Coordinates of C-alpha atoms and ligand atoms in Angstrom, one line a residue:
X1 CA 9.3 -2.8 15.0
X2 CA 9.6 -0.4 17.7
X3 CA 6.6 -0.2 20.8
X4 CA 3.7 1.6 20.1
X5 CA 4.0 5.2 22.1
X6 CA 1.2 6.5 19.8
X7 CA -0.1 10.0 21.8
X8 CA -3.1 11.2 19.9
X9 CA -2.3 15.2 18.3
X10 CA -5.5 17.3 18.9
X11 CA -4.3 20.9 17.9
X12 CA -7.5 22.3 18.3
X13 CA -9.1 20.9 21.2
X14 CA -11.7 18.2 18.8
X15 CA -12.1 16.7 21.9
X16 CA -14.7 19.2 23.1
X17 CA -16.7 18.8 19.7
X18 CA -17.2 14.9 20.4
X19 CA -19.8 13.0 22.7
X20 CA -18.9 10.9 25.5
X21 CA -19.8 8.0 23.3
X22 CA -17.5 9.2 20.8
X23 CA -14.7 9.3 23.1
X24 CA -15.5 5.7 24.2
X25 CA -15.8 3.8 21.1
X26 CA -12.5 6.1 19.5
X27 CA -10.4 5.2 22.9
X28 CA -11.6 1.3 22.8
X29 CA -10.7 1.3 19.4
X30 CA -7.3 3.0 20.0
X31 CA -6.2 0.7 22.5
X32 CA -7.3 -2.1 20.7
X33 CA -5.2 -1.3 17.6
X34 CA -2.2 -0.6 20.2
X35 CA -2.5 -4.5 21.9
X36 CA -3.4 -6.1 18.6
X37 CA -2.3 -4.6 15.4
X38 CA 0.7 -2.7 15.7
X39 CA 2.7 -5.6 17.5
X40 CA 2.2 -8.1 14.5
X41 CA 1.4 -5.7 11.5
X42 CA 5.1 -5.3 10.2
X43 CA 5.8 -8.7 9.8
X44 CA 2.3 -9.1 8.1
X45 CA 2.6 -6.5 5.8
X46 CA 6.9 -7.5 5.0
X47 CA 4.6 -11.3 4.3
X48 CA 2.4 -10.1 2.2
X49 CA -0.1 -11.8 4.7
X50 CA -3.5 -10.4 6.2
X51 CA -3.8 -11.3 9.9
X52 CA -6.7 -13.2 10.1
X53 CA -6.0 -13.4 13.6
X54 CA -7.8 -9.9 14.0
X55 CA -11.3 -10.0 12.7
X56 CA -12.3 -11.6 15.7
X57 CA -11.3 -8.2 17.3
X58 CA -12.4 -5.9 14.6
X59 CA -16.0 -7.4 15.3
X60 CA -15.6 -6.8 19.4
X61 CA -14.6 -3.1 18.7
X62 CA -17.8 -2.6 15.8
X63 CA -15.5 -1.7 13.3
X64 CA -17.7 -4.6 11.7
X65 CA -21.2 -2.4 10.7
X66 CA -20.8 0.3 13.3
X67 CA -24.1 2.2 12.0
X68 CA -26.0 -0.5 11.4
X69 CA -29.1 -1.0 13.5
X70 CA -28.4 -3.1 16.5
X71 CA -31.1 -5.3 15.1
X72 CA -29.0 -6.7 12.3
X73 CA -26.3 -7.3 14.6
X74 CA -24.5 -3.8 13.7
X75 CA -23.6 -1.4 16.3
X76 CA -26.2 1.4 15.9
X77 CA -23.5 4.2 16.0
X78 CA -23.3 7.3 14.5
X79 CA -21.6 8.6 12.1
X80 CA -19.0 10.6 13.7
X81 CA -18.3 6.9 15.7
X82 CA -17.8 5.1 12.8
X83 CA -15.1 7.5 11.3
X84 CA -13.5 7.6 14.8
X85 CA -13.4 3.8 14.3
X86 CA -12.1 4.1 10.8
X87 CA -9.6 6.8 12.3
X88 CA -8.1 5.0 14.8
X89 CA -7.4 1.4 12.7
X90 CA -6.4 3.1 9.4
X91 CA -3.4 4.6 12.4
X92 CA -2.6 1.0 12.5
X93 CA -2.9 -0.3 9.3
X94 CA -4.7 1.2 6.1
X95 CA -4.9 -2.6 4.8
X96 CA -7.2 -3.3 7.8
X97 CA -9.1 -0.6 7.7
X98 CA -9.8 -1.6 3.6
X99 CA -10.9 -5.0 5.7
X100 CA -13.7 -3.4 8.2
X101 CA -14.5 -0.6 5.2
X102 CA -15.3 -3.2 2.5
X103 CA -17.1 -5.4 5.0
X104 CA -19.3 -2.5 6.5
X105 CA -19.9 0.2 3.4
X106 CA -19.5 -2.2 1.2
X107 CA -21.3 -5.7 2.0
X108 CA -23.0 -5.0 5.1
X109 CA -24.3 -1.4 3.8
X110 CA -26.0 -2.8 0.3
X111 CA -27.3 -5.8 1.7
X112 CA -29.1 -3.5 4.3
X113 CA -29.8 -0.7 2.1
X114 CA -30.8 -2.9 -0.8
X115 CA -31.7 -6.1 0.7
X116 CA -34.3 -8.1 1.1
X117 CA -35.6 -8.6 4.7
X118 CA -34.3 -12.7 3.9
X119 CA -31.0 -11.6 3.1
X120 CA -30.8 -8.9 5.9
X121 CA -31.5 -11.5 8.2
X122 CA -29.3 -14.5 7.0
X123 CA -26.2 -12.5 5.9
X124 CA -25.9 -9.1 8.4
X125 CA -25.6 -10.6 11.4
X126 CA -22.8 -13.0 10.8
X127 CA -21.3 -10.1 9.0
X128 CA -21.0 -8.1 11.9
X129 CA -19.4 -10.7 14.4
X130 CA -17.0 -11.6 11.6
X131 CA -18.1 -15.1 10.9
X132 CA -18.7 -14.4 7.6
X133 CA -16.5 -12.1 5.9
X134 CA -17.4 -10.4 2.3
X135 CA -15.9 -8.3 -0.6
X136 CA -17.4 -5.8 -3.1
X137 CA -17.0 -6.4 -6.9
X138 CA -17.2 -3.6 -9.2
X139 CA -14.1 -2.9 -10.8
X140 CA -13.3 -4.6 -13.8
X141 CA -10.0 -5.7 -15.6
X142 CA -11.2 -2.8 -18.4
X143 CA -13.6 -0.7 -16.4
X144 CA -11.9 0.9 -13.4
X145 CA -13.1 4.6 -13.2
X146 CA -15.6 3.7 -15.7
X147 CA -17.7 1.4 -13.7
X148 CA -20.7 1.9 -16.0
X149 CA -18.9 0.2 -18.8
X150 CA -18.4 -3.2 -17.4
X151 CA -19.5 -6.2 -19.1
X152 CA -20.3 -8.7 -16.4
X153 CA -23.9 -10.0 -16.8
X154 CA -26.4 -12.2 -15.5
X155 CA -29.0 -13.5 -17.4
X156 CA -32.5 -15.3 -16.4
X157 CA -32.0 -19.0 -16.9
X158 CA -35.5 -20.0 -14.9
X159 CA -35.5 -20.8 -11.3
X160 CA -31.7 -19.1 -10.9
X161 CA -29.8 -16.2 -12.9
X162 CA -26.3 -17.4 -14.9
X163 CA -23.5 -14.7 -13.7
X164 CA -20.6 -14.6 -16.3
X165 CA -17.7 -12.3 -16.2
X166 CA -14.3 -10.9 -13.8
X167 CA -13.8 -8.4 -10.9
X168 CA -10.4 -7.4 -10.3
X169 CA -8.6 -5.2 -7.8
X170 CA -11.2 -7.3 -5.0
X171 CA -10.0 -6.5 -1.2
X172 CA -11.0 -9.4 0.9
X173 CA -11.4 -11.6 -2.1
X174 CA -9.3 -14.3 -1.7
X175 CA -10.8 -15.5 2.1
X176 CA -14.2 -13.7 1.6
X177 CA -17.4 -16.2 2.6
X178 CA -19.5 -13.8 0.1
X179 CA -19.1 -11.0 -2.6
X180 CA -21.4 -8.2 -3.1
X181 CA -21.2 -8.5 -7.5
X182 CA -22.7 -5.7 -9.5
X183 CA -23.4 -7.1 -12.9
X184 CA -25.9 -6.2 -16.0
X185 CA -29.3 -7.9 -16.4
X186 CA -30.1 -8.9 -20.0
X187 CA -31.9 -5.1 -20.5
X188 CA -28.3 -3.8 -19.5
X189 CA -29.3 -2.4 -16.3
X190 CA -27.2 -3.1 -13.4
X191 CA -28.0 -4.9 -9.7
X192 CA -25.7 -6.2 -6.4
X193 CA -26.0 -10.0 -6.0
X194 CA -25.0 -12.2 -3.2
X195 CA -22.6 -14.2 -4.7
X196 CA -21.5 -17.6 -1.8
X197 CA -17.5 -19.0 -2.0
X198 CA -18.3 -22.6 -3.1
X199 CA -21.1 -21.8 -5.8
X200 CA -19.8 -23.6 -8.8
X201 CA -17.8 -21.6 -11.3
X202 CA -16.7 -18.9 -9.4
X203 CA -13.1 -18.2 -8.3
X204 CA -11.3 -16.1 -6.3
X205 CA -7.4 -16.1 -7.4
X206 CA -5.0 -14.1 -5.4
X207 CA -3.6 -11.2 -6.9
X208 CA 0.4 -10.8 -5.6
X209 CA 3.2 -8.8 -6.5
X210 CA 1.7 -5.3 -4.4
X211 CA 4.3 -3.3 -2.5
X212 CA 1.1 -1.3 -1.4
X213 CA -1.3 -2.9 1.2
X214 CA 0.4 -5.8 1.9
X215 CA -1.3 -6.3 5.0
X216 CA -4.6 -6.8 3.1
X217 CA -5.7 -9.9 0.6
X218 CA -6.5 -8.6 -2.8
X219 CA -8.2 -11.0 -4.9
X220 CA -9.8 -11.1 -8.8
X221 CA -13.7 -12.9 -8.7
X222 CA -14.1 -15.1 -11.6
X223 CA -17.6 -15.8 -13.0
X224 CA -17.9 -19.0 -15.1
X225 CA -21.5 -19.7 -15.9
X226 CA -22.1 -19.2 -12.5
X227 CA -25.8 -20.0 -11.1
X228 CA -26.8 -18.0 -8.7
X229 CA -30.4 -18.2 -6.5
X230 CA -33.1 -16.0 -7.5
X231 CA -33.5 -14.8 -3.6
X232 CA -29.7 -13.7 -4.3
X233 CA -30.6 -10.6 -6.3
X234 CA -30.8 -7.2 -4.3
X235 CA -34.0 -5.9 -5.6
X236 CA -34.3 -2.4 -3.8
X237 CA -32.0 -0.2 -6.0
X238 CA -30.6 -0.8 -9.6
X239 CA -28.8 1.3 -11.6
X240 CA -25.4 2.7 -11.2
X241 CA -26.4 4.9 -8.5
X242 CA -26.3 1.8 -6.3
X243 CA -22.9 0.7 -6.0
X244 CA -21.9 4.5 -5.6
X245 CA -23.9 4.5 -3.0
X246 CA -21.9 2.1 -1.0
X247 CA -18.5 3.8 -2.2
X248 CA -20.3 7.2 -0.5
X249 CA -20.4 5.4 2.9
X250 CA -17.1 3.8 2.3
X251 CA -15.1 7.4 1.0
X252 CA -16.3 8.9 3.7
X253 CA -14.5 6.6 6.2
X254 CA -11.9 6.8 4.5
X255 CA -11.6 10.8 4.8
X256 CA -11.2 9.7 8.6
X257 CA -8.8 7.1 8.2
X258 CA -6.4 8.8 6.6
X259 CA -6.4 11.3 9.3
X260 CA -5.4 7.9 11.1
X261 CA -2.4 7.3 8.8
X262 CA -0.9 11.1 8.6
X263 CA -1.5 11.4 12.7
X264 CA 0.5 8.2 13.0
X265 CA 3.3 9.6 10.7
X266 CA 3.3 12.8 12.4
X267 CA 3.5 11.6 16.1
X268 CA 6.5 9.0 15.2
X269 CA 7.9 11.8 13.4
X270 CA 7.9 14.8 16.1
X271 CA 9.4 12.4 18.9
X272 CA 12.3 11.5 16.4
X273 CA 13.2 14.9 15.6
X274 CA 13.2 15.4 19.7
X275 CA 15.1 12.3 20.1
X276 CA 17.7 12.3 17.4
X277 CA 20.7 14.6 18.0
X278 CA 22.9 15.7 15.2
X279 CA 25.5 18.6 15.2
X280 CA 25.3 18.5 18.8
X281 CA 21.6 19.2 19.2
X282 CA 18.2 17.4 19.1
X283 CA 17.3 17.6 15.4
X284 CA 13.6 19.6 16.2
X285 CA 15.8 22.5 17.2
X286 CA 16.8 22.8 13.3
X287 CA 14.1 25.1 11.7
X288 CA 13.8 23.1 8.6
X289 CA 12.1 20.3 10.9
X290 CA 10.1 22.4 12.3
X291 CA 8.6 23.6 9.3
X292 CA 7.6 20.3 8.2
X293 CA 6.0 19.6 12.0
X294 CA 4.1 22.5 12.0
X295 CA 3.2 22.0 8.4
X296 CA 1.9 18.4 9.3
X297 CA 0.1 19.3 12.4
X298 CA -1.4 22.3 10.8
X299 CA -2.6 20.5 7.7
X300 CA -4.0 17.2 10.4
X301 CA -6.1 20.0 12.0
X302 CA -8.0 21.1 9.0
X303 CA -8.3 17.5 8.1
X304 CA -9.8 16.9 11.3
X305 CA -11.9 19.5 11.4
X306 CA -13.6 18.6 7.4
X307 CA -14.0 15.5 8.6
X308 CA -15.9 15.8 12.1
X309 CA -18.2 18.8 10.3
X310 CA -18.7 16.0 7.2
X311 CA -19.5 13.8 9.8
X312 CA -22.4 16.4 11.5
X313 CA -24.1 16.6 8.0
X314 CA -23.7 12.9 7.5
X315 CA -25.4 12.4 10.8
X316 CA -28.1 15.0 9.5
X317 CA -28.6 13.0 6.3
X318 CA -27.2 16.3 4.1
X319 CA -23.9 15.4 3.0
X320 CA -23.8 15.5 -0.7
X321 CA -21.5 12.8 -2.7
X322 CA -19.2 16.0 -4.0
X323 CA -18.5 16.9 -0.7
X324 CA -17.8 13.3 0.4
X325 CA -15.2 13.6 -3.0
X326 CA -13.8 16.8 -1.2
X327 CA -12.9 15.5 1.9
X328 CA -11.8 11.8 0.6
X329 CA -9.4 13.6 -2.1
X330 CA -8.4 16.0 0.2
X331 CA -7.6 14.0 3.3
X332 CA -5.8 11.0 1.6
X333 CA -3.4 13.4 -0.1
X334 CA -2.7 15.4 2.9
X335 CA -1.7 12.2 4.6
X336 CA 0.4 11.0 1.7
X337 CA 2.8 14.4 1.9
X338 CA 2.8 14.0 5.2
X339 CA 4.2 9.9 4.7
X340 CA 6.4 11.4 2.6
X341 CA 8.0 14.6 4.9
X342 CA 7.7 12.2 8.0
X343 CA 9.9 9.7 6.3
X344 CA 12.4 12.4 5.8
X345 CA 12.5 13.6 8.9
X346 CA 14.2 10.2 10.2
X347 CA 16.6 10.2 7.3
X348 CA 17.8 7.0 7.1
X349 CA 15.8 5.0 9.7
X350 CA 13.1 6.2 7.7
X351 CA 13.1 4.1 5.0
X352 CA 13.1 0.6 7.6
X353 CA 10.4 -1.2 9.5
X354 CA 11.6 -0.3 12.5
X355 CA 8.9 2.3 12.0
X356 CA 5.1 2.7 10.7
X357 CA 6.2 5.4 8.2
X358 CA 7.2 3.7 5.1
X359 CA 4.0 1.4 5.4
X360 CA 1.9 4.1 5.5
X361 CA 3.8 5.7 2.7
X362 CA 3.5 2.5 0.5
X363 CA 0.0 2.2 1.6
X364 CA -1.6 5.0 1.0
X365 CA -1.0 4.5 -3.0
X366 CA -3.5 2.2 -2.8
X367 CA -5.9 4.4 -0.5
X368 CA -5.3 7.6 -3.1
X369 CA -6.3 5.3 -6.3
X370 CA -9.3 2.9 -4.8
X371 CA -12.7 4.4 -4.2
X372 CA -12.2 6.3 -6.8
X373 CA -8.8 8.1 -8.4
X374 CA -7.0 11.5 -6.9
X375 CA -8.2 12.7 -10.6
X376 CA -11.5 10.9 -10.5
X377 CA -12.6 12.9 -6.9
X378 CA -11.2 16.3 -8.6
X379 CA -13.6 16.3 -11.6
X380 CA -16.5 15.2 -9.4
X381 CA -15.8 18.6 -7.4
X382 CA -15.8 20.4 -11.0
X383 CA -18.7 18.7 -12.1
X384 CA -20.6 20.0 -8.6
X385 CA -19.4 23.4 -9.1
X386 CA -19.7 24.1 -13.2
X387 CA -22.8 21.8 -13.7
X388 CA -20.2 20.3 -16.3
X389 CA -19.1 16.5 -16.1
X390 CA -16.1 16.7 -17.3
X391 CA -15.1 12.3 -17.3
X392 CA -15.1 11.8 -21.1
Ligands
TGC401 P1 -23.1 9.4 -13.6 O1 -23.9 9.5 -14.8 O2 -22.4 10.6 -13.0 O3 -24.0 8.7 -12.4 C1 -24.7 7.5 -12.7 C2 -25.9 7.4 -11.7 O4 -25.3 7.3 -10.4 C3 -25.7 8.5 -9.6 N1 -24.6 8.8 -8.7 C4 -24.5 8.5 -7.4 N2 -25.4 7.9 -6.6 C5 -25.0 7.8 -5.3 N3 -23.8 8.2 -4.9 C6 -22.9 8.7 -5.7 N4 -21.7 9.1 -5.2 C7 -23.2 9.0 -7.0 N5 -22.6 9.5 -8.1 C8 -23.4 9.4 -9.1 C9 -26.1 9.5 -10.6 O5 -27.0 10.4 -10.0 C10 -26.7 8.7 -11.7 O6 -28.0 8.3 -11.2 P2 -29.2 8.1 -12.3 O7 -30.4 7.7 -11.5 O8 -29.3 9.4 -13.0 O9 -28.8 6.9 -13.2 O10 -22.0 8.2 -13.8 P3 -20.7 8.2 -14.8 O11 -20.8 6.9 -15.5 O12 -20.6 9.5 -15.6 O13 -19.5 8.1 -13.7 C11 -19.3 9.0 -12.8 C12 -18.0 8.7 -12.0 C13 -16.8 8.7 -12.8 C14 -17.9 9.8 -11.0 C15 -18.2 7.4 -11.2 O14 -18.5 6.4 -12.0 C16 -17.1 7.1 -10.3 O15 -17.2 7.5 -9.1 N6 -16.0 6.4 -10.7 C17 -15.0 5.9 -9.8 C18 -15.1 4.4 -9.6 C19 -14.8 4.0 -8.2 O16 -14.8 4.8 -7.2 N7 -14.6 2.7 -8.0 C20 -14.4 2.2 -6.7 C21 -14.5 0.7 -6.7 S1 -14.7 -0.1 -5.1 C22 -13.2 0.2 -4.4 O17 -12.3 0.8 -4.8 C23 -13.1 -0.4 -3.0 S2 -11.6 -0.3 -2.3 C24 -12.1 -0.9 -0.8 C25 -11.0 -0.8 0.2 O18 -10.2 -1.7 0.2 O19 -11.2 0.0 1.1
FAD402 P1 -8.1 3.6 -14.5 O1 -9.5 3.9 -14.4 O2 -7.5 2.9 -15.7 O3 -7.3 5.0 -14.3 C1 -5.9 5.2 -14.7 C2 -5.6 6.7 -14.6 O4 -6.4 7.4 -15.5 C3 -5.8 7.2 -13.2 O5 -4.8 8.2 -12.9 C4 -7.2 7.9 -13.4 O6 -7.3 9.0 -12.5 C5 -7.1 8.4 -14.8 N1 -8.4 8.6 -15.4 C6 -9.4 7.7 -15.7 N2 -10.4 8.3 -16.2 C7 -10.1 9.6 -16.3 C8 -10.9 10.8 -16.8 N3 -12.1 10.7 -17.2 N4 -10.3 12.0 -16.7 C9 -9.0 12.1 -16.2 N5 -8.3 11.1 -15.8 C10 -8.8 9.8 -15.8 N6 -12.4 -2.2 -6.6 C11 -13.5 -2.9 -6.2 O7 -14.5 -2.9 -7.0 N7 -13.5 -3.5 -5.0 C12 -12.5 -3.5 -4.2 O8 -12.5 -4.1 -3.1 C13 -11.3 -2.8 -4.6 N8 -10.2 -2.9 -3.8 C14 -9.0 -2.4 -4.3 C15 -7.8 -2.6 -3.6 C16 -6.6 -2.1 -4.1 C17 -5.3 -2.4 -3.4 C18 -6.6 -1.4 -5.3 C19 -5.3 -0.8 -5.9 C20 -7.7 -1.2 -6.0 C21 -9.0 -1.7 -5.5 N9 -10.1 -1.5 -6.3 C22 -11.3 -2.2 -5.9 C23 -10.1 -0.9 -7.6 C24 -10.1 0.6 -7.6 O9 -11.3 1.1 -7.2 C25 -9.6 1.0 -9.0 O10 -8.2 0.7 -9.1 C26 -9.8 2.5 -9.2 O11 -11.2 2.8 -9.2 C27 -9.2 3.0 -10.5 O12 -9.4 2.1 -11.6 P2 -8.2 1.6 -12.5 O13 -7.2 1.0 -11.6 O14 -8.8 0.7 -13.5 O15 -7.6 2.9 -13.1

């Protein structure tokens, strides 16, 4: 793969919106994905490996529970930090940003939102130096966008609860130390448990065959009369609403990280179309490139921009889930076209490893459909704006 000369696009000066914290944590974290991801990621991702090598890494740079209090182990950032953070690995690598998104919304968030002070203590801080490593189980082999359907239960069987059931489509499964399972109690309502690697009956196989996210482990969780502790129940919030809760906190890092992935695509693809001569001139001198640059680097800016001001109400606690929908749906797909126009841009070369392109291409089929569908975020926006649900 060819060095990393990643240069940063800022069309409209973001810069001067961000803190000097901001620009600390987003610069640390942007030369760490330069020393450390983009030299080995091809050859993970053409393996179909995840590079365990990194978590140590991820932890150093907080990508590990960036806004969680300091006194859990987390880095007590903000919110416009953390999506910096997100921003800047997802430019590497949207496989390893799924690795610090699941173990921070997804594991660290619950367990802190939902936990009790027991578990906050004994699971958040190894969670946020990487020696423990989680996943998040809701997605089921027949309930995908339909989470409230799933059949995985636990049941009260005296001094610990019997978990029965599958997860499938689990990132971090097939190395996690712990998964975060939601699962029905015998009254039908649902709750997260902390579900430990070694508790008997449960199983994590690998799931292969992806040519999306090959650079992350996806995994199924098996539950075979599995008994887990009573202090392993999450007591603070049941119900639906809290796993979507998580996936708020997780889709809204993602709306930054895709910014990561289309500003990657973007910058390899400008200094290629100044590079590459054909007919006797560079190949940026030919309108029709042009008009896809300033297409991409018009469509980054208003990503940018939803992103930072989600960020501001975030910070402010105002942020609705339909406008986290908004800016995941919209942010993800404007990244995907722009995969797809950056790839074209250096024709044949495009389609090799040589370059981050077709990775991100690949990768972001995954990133589109997880966290919720393309279709899924659209009819939460009509719902918002009609008063209509309109998902069956
Ligand atoms: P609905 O009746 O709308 O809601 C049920 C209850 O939940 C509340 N609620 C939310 N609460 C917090 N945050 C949100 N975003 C919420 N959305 C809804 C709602 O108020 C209600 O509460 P209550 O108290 O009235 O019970 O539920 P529904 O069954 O009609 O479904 C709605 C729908 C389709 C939008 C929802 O289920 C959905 O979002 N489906 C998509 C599923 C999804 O996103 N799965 C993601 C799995 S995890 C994953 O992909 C990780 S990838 C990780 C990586 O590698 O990065
Ligand atoms: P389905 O729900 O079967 O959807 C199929 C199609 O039907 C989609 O186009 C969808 O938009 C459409 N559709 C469904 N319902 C409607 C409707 N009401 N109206 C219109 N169209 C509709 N899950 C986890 O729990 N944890 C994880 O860590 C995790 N990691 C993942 C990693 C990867 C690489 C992938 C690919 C998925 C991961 N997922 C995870 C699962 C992911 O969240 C689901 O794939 C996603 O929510 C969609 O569910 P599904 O695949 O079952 O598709």
């Amino acid at each position: 793969m060819k060095a990393d000369q990643f240069q940063a696009p800022d069309y409209y000066n973001l810069d001067d919106l961000l803190s000097d914290e901001h620009k600390m944590v987003r610069d640390a974290a942007r030369e760490w994905v330069k020393r450390e991801v983009s030299p080995i990621i091809e050859e993970a991702a053409q393996k179909a490996e995840f590079p365990k090598q990194i978590i140590n890494g991820l932890a150093e740079i907080g990508a590990f529970g960036p806004y969680i209090p300091e006194e859990y182990g987390g880095a007590g950032l903000d919110q416009i930090s953390y999506g910096l953070i997100m921003q800047e690995i997802e430019r590497g690598d949207s496989g390893v940003r799924s690795t610090a998104s699941v173990q921070s919304s997804l594991v660290m968030y619950p367990i802190f939102k939902y936990g009790t002070e027991e578990q906050k203590k004994k699971y958040l801080p190894k969670l946020a130096s990487g020696e423990m490593m989680g996943c998040f189980g809701l997605t089921e082999p027949d309930h995908g966008s339909n989470p409230s359907g799933m059949t995985t239960t636990f049941k009260d069987n005296g001094d610990h609860y019997l978990l029965n059931g599958a997860k499938m489509w689990i990132s971090n499964a097939p190395f996690a130390d712990i998964a975060v399972v939601w699962a029905k109690n015998e009254e039908g309502r649902i709750y997260g448990l902390i579900v430990e690697r070694g508790m008997e009956g449960f199983t994590t196989p690998e799931t292969h065959n992806k040519w999306s996210l090959r650079a992350s482990a996806t995994g199924e969780l098996v539950f075979n009369n599995v008994k887990v502790p009573k202090e392993n129940l999450m007591p603070e919030k049941s119900g639906l609403g809290a796993p979507l809760g998580c996936l708020d906190s997780a889709r809204y890092g993602i709306a930054w990280g895709a910014i990561g992935a289309a500003m990657d695509c973007y910058d390899t693809a400008l200094r290629y179309a100044k590079e590459r001569e054909q007919f006797g001139k560079p190949i940026a001198s030919f309108q029709l490139q042009q008009k896809k640059l300033a297409e991409m680097i018009t469509e980054i800016t208003k990503a940018q921009l939803l992103a930072w001001r989600l960020g501001v109400m975030r910070n402010e606690g105002t942020a609705t889930s339909a406008q986290i929908s908004m800016a995941k749906r919209n942010n993800v797909e404007m990244a995907i076209n722009i995969a797809r126009e950056a790839r074209q841009v250096l024709g044949g070369m495009g389609i090799t490893g040589e370059y981050s392109i077709m990775r991100h291409s690949m990768n972001l089929e995954s990133v589109i459909t997880y966290e919720g569908t393309h279709d899924i975020h659209l009819l939460i926006t009509g719902a918002d704006i009609t008063g209509i649900p309109a998902f069956q």
